[in-house]
């Protein structure tokens, strides 16, 4: 990967970690997901509608099905992510979610597809597992069990791990669907994401409009975070697409996980979440492990 492409991926990772921190600080639920989806739909309308003008007439049933399934999976991902952020620390949830996706993909490939793992692949899995253990508070959890620490602390860590794994499963699922849409159906990645956003708005609107007074109150509290997540969040994906024009996918995709490093650093500093050294070390292990999986 060239230095320029790697710099773009680093910037994309920083933006991705940044909007996740904004989502964590918002403390929102499905209605926050609705806010961000509406902002995204409006803010990116010029680009989305310009691409749609020529592409949509040629879409068949398979294309629309892929976009619809992608939209549903993204809604489930965002809702589970937000619930996890309310239940646990970002520096537990985010790395577990981002690190478990490649791990699950490798496991599926070995078990169901009969693929073989190289030494780099095995080392990569070990790095991801070890990093998840460190960032998710594994050492602290073991100490807490030995020393009889507050059960509430243990439950918070365990919830973070559980929500993180669930989010990772959904990341793997929508990645497969989006990859099929882009590589097999040859749809525009930007258009797949933008049109899928209409599905997200449609699914979330009944939840948001059920209690309009409460939704309006939440909007007044969360609009700044919603504008940041909905307006800036897609930029990280656009940057990755640009990097893919000059670098192999097998290099770019794992390198995106450097966002976990930024999340561990920024989350620990801005959100005051503890065990920063262990979590940064864990983020390094996961990032190295994911890169090894991509190369292996």
mmCIF file of C-alpha atoms in Angstrom:
data_model
loop_
_atom_site.group_PDB
_atom_site.id
_atom_site.type_symbol
_atom_site.label_atom_id
_atom_site.label_comp_id
_atom_site.label_asym_id
_atom_site.label_seq_id
_atom_site.Cartn_x
_atom_site.Cartn_y
_atom_site.Cartn_z
ATOM 1 C CA UNK A 1 0.000 0.000 0.000
ATOM 2 C CA UNK A 2 1.359 3.405 -0.946
ATOM 3 C CA UNK A 3 2.018 6.068 1.670
ATOM 4 C CA UNK A 4 -0.761 8.203 0.244
ATOM 5 C CA UNK A 5 -3.343 5.409 0.393
ATOM 6 C CA UNK A 6 -2.286 4.507 3.923
ATOM 7 C CA UNK A 7 -2.640 8.154 5.003
ATOM 8 C CA UNK A 8 -6.174 8.190 3.588
ATOM 9 C CA UNK A 9 -7.046 5.020 5.488
ATOM 10 C CA UNK A 10 -5.635 6.519 8.697
ATOM 11 C CA UNK A 11 -7.800 9.607 8.235
ATOM 12 C CA UNK A 12 -10.826 7.379 7.571
ATOM 13 C CA UNK A 13 -10.093 5.470 10.777
ATOM 14 C CA UNK A 14 -9.859 8.679 12.767
ATOM 15 C CA UNK A 15 -13.213 9.892 11.401
ATOM 16 C CA UNK A 16 -14.821 6.513 12.094
ATOM 17 C CA UNK A 17 -13.610 6.513 15.695
ATOM 18 C CA UNK A 18 -14.709 10.137 16.063
ATOM 19 C CA UNK A 19 -18.324 9.546 15.081
ATOM 20 C CA UNK A 20 -18.488 6.518 17.351
ATOM 21 C CA UNK A 21 -17.354 8.716 20.240
ATOM 22 C CA UNK A 22 -20.057 11.229 19.295
ATOM 23 C CA UNK A 23 -22.636 8.427 19.275
ATOM 24 C CA UNK A 24 -21.419 7.266 22.678
ATOM 25 C CA UNK A 25 -21.645 10.761 24.136
ATOM 26 C CA UNK A 26 -25.122 11.261 22.719
ATOM 27 C CA UNK A 27 -26.378 8.292 24.739
ATOM 28 C CA UNK A 28 -29.169 7.841 22.228
ATOM 29 C CA UNK A 29 -31.436 4.986 21.220
ATOM 30 C CA UNK A 30 -33.249 4.065 18.001
ATOM 31 C CA UNK A 31 -34.490 7.645 17.742
ATOM 32 C CA UNK A 32 -30.904 8.883 17.574
ATOM 33 C CA UNK A 33 -30.333 6.384 14.768
ATOM 34 C CA UNK A 34 -33.360 7.939 13.038
ATOM 35 C CA UNK A 35 -31.927 11.451 13.458
ATOM 36 C CA UNK A 36 -28.574 10.465 11.954
ATOM 37 C CA UNK A 37 -30.252 8.634 9.065
ATOM 38 C CA UNK A 38 -32.351 11.678 8.184
ATOM 39 C CA UNK A 39 -29.309 13.952 8.390
ATOM 40 C CA UNK A 40 -27.367 11.565 6.177
ATOM 41 C CA UNK A 41 -30.210 11.389 3.658
ATOM 42 C CA UNK A 42 -30.412 15.186 3.400
ATOM 43 C CA UNK A 43 -26.723 16.041 3.611
ATOM 44 C CA UNK A 44 -25.669 13.527 0.961
ATOM 45 C CA UNK A 45 -28.672 14.073 -1.337
ATOM 46 C CA UNK A 46 -26.744 15.975 -4.061
ATOM 47 C CA UNK A 47 -24.259 13.127 -4.558
ATOM 48 C CA UNK A 48 -26.754 10.329 -3.993
ATOM 49 C CA UNK A 49 -29.419 11.706 -6.330
ATOM 50 C CA UNK A 50 -26.848 12.533 -8.995
ATOM 51 C CA UNK A 51 -25.631 8.927 -9.025
ATOM 52 C CA UNK A 52 -29.166 7.551 -8.780
ATOM 53 C CA UNK A 53 -30.375 9.463 -11.858
ATOM 54 C CA UNK A 54 -28.474 7.232 -14.263
ATOM 55 C CA UNK A 55 -28.070 4.032 -12.222
ATOM 56 C CA UNK A 56 -31.499 3.259 -10.748
ATOM 57 C CA UNK A 57 -33.317 2.606 -14.055
ATOM 58 C CA UNK A 58 -30.946 -0.324 -14.621
ATOM 59 C CA UNK A 59 -31.415 -1.951 -11.201
ATOM 60 C CA UNK A 60 -33.173 -5.313 -11.175
ATOM 61 C CA UNK A 61 -34.874 -7.244 -8.348
ATOM 62 C CA UNK A 62 -31.560 -8.594 -7.071
ATOM 63 C CA UNK A 63 -30.148 -5.081 -6.709
ATOM 64 C CA UNK A 64 -33.160 -3.784 -4.798
ATOM 65 C CA UNK A 65 -33.185 -6.876 -2.585
ATOM 66 C CA UNK A 66 -29.530 -6.414 -1.701
ATOM 67 C CA UNK A 67 -30.104 -2.764 -0.847
ATOM 68 C CA UNK A 68 -33.148 -3.614 1.256
ATOM 69 C CA UNK A 69 -31.355 -6.342 3.219
ATOM 70 C CA UNK A 70 -28.374 -4.046 3.698
ATOM 71 C CA UNK A 71 -30.643 -1.324 5.084
ATOM 72 C CA UNK A 72 -32.250 -3.718 7.573
ATOM 73 C CA UNK A 73 -28.884 -5.021 8.764
ATOM 74 C CA UNK A 74 -27.543 -1.490 9.185
ATOM 75 C CA UNK A 75 -30.548 -0.550 11.326
ATOM 76 C CA UNK A 76 -29.993 -3.592 13.542
ATOM 77 C CA UNK A 77 -26.276 -2.769 13.745
ATOM 78 C CA UNK A 78 -26.820 0.853 14.771
ATOM 79 C CA UNK A 79 -29.509 0.023 17.346
ATOM 80 C CA UNK A 80 -27.397 -2.712 18.957
ATOM 81 C CA UNK A 81 -24.346 -0.431 18.888
ATOM 82 C CA UNK A 82 -26.200 2.382 20.664
ATOM 83 C CA UNK A 83 -27.621 0.020 23.267
ATOM 84 C CA UNK A 84 -24.153 -1.292 23.940
ATOM 85 C CA UNK A 85 -22.786 2.220 24.363
ATOM 86 C CA UNK A 86 -25.449 2.920 26.976
ATOM 87 C CA UNK A 87 -24.652 -0.321 28.790
ATOM 88 C CA UNK A 88 -20.850 -0.278 28.722
ATOM 89 C CA UNK A 89 -17.693 1.675 27.860
ATOM 90 C CA UNK A 90 -16.810 2.716 24.308
ATOM 91 C CA UNK A 91 -13.296 1.341 24.839
ATOM 92 C CA UNK A 92 -14.855 -2.075 25.479
ATOM 93 C CA UNK A 93 -17.689 -2.028 22.950
ATOM 94 C CA UNK A 94 -15.946 -0.465 19.965
ATOM 95 C CA UNK A 95 -12.822 -2.667 19.758
ATOM 96 C CA UNK A 96 -14.753 -5.879 20.428
ATOM 97 C CA UNK A 97 -17.244 -4.961 17.698
ATOM 98 C CA UNK A 98 -14.594 -3.944 15.165
ATOM 99 C CA UNK A 99 -12.222 -6.787 16.049
ATOM 100 C CA UNK A 100 -14.724 -9.624 16.080
ATOM 101 C CA UNK A 101 -15.874 -9.064 12.470
ATOM 102 C CA UNK A 102 -12.665 -10.310 10.803
ATOM 103 C CA UNK A 103 -12.381 -13.075 13.401
ATOM 104 C CA UNK A 104 -15.911 -14.305 12.629
ATOM 105 C CA UNK A 105 -15.286 -14.078 8.897
ATOM 106 C CA UNK A 106 -12.176 -16.245 9.223
ATOM 107 C CA UNK A 107 -14.006 -18.808 11.353
ATOM 108 C CA UNK A 108 -16.828 -19.059 8.795
ATOM 109 C CA UNK A 109 -14.328 -19.463 5.968
ATOM 110 C CA UNK A 110 -12.512 -22.310 7.763
ATOM 111 C CA UNK A 111 -15.577 -24.166 9.058
ATOM 112 C CA UNK A 112 -18.020 -23.756 6.167
ATOM 113 C CA UNK A 113 -15.888 -23.019 3.130
ATOM 114 C CA UNK A 114 -12.975 -25.337 3.864
ATOM 115 C CA UNK A 115 -10.342 -22.623 3.604
ATOM 116 C CA UNK A 116 -6.932 -23.095 5.200
ATOM 117 C CA UNK A 117 -5.277 -20.576 7.485
ATOM 118 C CA UNK A 118 -1.646 -19.682 6.977
ATOM 119 C CA UNK A 119 0.687 -19.029 9.880
ATOM 120 C CA UNK A 120 -0.043 -15.322 9.480
ATOM 121 C CA UNK A 121 -3.746 -16.093 9.732
ATOM 122 C CA UNK A 122 -3.309 -18.116 12.917
ATOM 123 C CA UNK A 123 -1.185 -15.366 14.452
ATOM 124 C CA UNK A 124 -3.795 -12.844 13.372
ATOM 125 C CA UNK A 125 -6.577 -14.712 15.176
ATOM 126 C CA UNK A 126 -4.390 -14.954 18.276
ATOM 127 C CA UNK A 127 -3.750 -11.210 18.116
ATOM 128 C CA UNK A 128 -7.445 -10.396 17.794
ATOM 129 C CA UNK A 129 -8.442 -12.716 20.661
ATOM 130 C CA UNK A 130 -5.681 -11.402 22.906
ATOM 131 C CA UNK A 131 -6.462 -7.800 22.064
ATOM 132 C CA UNK A 132 -10.174 -8.279 22.722
ATOM 133 C CA UNK A 133 -9.299 -9.838 26.086
ATOM 134 C CA UNK A 134 -7.150 -6.845 27.054
ATOM 135 C CA UNK A 135 -9.464 -4.097 25.824
ATOM 136 C CA UNK A 136 -12.601 -5.697 27.173
ATOM 137 C CA UNK A 137 -11.103 -5.587 30.637
ATOM 138 C CA UNK A 138 -10.150 -9.251 30.823
ATOM 139 C CA UNK A 139 -7.314 -8.783 33.355
ATOM 140 C CA UNK A 140 -9.467 -6.477 35.481
ATOM 141 C CA UNK A 141 -12.359 -8.939 35.288
ATOM 142 C CA UNK A 142 -10.132 -11.782 36.479
ATOM 143 C CA UNK A 143 -8.818 -9.633 39.327
ATOM 144 C CA UNK A 144 -12.357 -8.606 40.221
ATOM 145 C CA UNK A 145 -13.449 -12.225 40.465
ATOM 146 C CA UNK A 146 -10.473 -13.129 42.624
ATOM 147 C CA UNK A 147 -10.873 -10.120 44.894
ATOM 148 C CA UNK A 148 -14.675 -10.086 45.075
ATOM 149 C CA UNK A 149 -15.084 -6.693 43.383
ATOM 150 C CA UNK A 150 -18.378 -4.929 42.802
ATOM 151 C CA UNK A 151 -20.696 -7.200 40.785
ATOM 152 C CA UNK A 152 -21.954 -4.119 38.923
ATOM 153 C CA UNK A 153 -18.469 -3.598 37.463
ATOM 154 C CA UNK A 154 -18.329 -7.183 36.262
ATOM 155 C CA UNK A 155 -21.780 -6.952 34.746
ATOM 156 C CA UNK A 156 -20.828 -3.760 32.864
ATOM 157 C CA UNK A 157 -17.790 -5.459 31.351
ATOM 158 C CA UNK A 158 -19.765 -8.561 30.451
ATOM 159 C CA UNK A 159 -22.512 -6.489 28.811
ATOM 160 C CA UNK A 160 -19.893 -4.638 26.791
ATOM 161 C CA UNK A 161 -18.421 -7.895 25.528
ATOM 162 C CA UNK A 162 -21.846 -9.304 24.672
ATOM 163 C CA UNK A 163 -23.031 -6.210 22.827
ATOM 164 C CA UNK A 164 -19.664 -5.918 21.107
ATOM 165 C CA UNK A 165 -19.855 -9.474 19.775
ATOM 166 C CA UNK A 166 -23.445 -8.951 18.626
ATOM 167 C CA UNK A 167 -22.399 -5.779 16.830
ATOM 168 C CA UNK A 168 -19.480 -7.630 15.257
ATOM 169 C CA UNK A 169 -21.849 -10.285 13.913
ATOM 170 C CA UNK A 170 -23.981 -7.586 12.302
ATOM 171 C CA UNK A 171 -20.892 -5.885 10.855
ATOM 172 C CA UNK A 172 -19.888 -9.187 9.267
ATOM 173 C CA UNK A 173 -23.431 -9.697 7.938
ATOM 174 C CA UNK A 174 -23.832 -6.308 6.267
ATOM 175 C CA UNK A 175 -20.268 -6.482 4.950
ATOM 176 C CA UNK A 176 -21.124 -9.721 3.144
ATOM 177 C CA UNK A 177 -24.320 -8.239 1.695
ATOM 178 C CA UNK A 178 -22.664 -4.978 0.653
ATOM 179 C CA UNK A 179 -19.713 -6.885 -0.794
ATOM 180 C CA UNK A 180 -22.090 -8.998 -2.879
ATOM 181 C CA UNK A 181 -23.883 -5.891 -4.103
ATOM 182 C CA UNK A 182 -20.660 -4.171 -5.105
ATOM 183 C CA UNK A 183 -18.595 -7.088 -6.442
ATOM 184 C CA UNK A 184 -21.228 -9.398 -7.954
ATOM 185 C CA UNK A 185 -24.066 -7.036 -8.854
ATOM 186 C CA UNK A 186 -21.591 -4.241 -9.716
ATOM 187 C CA UNK A 187 -23.574 -1.554 -7.909
ATOM 188 C CA UNK A 188 -22.022 1.725 -6.835
ATOM 189 C CA UNK A 189 -20.887 1.411 -3.186
ATOM 190 C CA UNK A 190 -21.910 4.995 -2.479
ATOM 191 C CA UNK A 191 -25.320 4.440 -4.025
ATOM 192 C CA UNK A 192 -25.828 1.177 -2.131
ATOM 193 C CA UNK A 193 -25.197 3.007 1.124
ATOM 194 C CA UNK A 194 -27.289 6.049 0.202
ATOM 195 C CA UNK A 195 -30.323 4.126 -1.066
ATOM 196 C CA UNK A 196 -30.095 1.767 1.879
ATOM 197 C CA UNK A 197 -30.460 4.813 4.078
ATOM 198 C CA UNK A 198 -34.037 5.272 2.831
ATOM 199 C CA UNK A 199 -34.750 1.786 4.176
ATOM 200 C CA UNK A 200 -33.233 2.781 7.509
ATOM 201 C CA UNK A 201 -35.367 5.920 7.700
ATOM 202 C CA UNK A 202 -38.504 3.965 6.840
ATOM 203 C CA UNK A 203 -37.854 1.329 9.514
ATOM 204 C CA UNK A 204 -36.960 3.827 12.226
ATOM 205 C CA UNK A 205 -39.659 6.419 11.508
ATOM 206 C CA UNK A 206 -42.466 4.568 13.355
ATOM 207 C CA UNK A 207 -40.291 4.378 16.475
ATOM 208 C CA UNK A 208 -39.419 8.073 16.279
ATOM 209 C CA UNK A 209 -42.961 9.231 15.539
ATOM 210 C CA UNK A 210 -44.661 7.084 18.162
ATOM 211 C CA UNK A 211 -44.075 9.778 20.778
ATOM 212 C CA UNK A 212 -43.397 12.998 18.908
ATOM 213 C CA UNK A 213 -43.046 15.107 22.043
ATOM 214 C CA UNK A 214 -40.315 12.866 23.432
ATOM 215 C CA UNK A 215 -38.630 12.675 20.019
ATOM 216 C CA UNK A 216 -38.609 16.471 19.738
ATOM 217 C CA UNK A 217 -37.109 16.739 23.214
ATOM 218 C CA UNK A 218 -34.380 14.242 22.325
ATOM 219 C CA UNK A 219 -33.645 16.110 19.093
ATOM 220 C CA UNK A 220 -33.034 19.312 21.052
ATOM 221 C CA UNK A 221 -30.568 17.409 23.247
ATOM 222 C CA UNK A 222 -28.847 15.341 20.565
ATOM 223 C CA UNK A 223 -28.967 17.369 17.352
ATOM 224 C CA UNK A 224 -25.285 18.345 17.460
ATOM 225 C CA UNK A 225 -24.165 14.739 17.749
ATOM 226 C CA UNK A 226 -26.690 13.681 15.092
ATOM 227 C CA UNK A 227 -25.362 16.278 12.648
ATOM 228 C CA UNK A 228 -21.810 15.079 13.242
ATOM 229 C CA UNK A 229 -22.587 11.374 12.868
ATOM 230 C CA UNK A 230 -24.960 11.754 9.917
ATOM 231 C CA UNK A 231 -23.017 14.429 8.081
ATOM 232 C CA UNK A 232 -19.417 13.358 8.624
ATOM 233 C CA UNK A 233 -19.745 9.610 9.202
ATOM 234 C CA UNK A 234 -20.054 8.643 5.497
ATOM 235 C CA UNK A 235 -16.833 10.527 4.714
ATOM 236 C CA UNK A 236 -14.780 7.696 6.209
ATOM 237 C CA UNK A 237 -16.369 5.245 3.767
ATOM 238 C CA UNK A 238 -15.787 7.571 0.797
ATOM 239 C CA UNK A 239 -12.124 7.899 1.769
ATOM 240 C CA UNK A 240 -11.772 4.125 1.923
ATOM 241 C CA UNK A 241 -13.292 3.842 -1.564
ATOM 242 C CA UNK A 242 -10.723 6.336 -2.818
ATOM 243 C CA UNK A 243 -7.905 4.331 -1.213
ATOM 244 C CA UNK A 244 -9.188 1.191 -2.935
ATOM 245 C CA UNK A 245 -8.496 2.821 -6.296
ATOM 246 C CA UNK A 246 -4.763 2.679 -5.644
ATOM 247 C CA UNK A 247 -4.305 -0.129 -3.084
ATOM 248 C CA UNK A 248 -5.402 -3.790 -2.767
ATOM 249 C CA UNK A 249 -8.584 -4.535 -0.867
ATOM 250 C CA UNK A 250 -6.740 -7.117 1.244
ATOM 251 C CA UNK A 251 -4.529 -4.306 2.538
ATOM 252 C CA UNK A 252 -7.085 -1.530 2.864
ATOM 253 C CA UNK A 253 -9.787 -3.523 4.674
ATOM 254 C CA UNK A 254 -7.566 -4.694 7.554
ATOM 255 C CA UNK A 255 -5.833 -1.314 7.762
ATOM 256 C CA UNK A 256 -9.232 0.304 8.428
ATOM 257 C CA UNK A 257 -9.155 -1.308 11.860
ATOM 258 C CA UNK A 258 -6.622 1.287 12.993
ATOM 259 C CA UNK A 259 -9.804 3.123 13.999
ATOM 260 C CA UNK A 260 -9.675 0.952 17.116
ATOM 261 C CA UNK A 261 -6.417 2.629 18.122
ATOM 262 C CA UNK A 262 -7.994 6.068 17.849
ATOM 263 C CA UNK A 263 -11.065 4.884 19.769
ATOM 264 C CA UNK A 264 -8.932 3.516 22.592
ATOM 265 C CA UNK A 265 -6.897 6.733 22.811
ATOM 266 C CA UNK A 266 -9.696 9.259 22.300
ATOM 267 C CA UNK A 267 -12.279 7.292 24.242
ATOM 268 C CA UNK A 268 -10.024 6.964 27.236
ATOM 269 C CA UNK A 269 -9.125 10.665 27.181
ATOM 270 C CA UNK A 270 -12.461 12.258 26.273
ATOM 271 C CA UNK A 271 -14.785 9.869 28.081
ATOM 272 C CA UNK A 272 -12.634 9.212 31.128
ATOM 273 C CA UNK A 273 -12.781 5.438 30.742
ATOM 274 C CA UNK A 274 -10.158 3.626 32.776
ATOM 275 C CA UNK A 275 -7.468 0.976 32.116
ATOM 276 C CA UNK A 276 -6.140 3.073 29.256
ATOM 277 C CA UNK A 277 -2.774 1.317 29.010
ATOM 278 C CA UNK A 278 -4.269 -2.160 28.802
ATOM 279 C CA UNK A 279 -6.863 -1.011 26.281
ATOM 280 C CA UNK A 280 -4.331 0.744 24.048
ATOM 281 C CA UNK A 281 -2.127 -2.369 24.146
ATOM 282 C CA UNK A 282 -5.168 -4.449 23.291
ATOM 283 C CA UNK A 283 -6.041 -2.153 20.396
ATOM 284 C CA UNK A 284 -2.504 -2.598 19.039
ATOM 285 C CA UNK A 285 -2.876 -6.374 19.299
ATOM 286 C CA UNK A 286 -6.206 -6.317 17.463
ATOM 287 C CA UNK A 287 -4.927 -3.993 14.749
ATOM 288 C CA UNK A 288 -1.872 -6.202 14.199
ATOM 289 C CA UNK A 289 -4.013 -9.319 14.252
ATOM 290 C CA UNK A 290 -6.504 -7.970 11.723
ATOM 291 C CA UNK A 291 -3.675 -6.938 9.374
ATOM 292 C CA UNK A 292 -2.187 -10.434 9.690
ATOM 293 C CA UNK A 293 -5.563 -11.961 8.851
ATOM 294 C CA UNK A 294 -5.771 -9.815 5.752
ATOM 295 C CA UNK A 295 -2.272 -10.781 4.642
ATOM 296 C CA UNK A 296 -2.795 -14.454 5.542
#
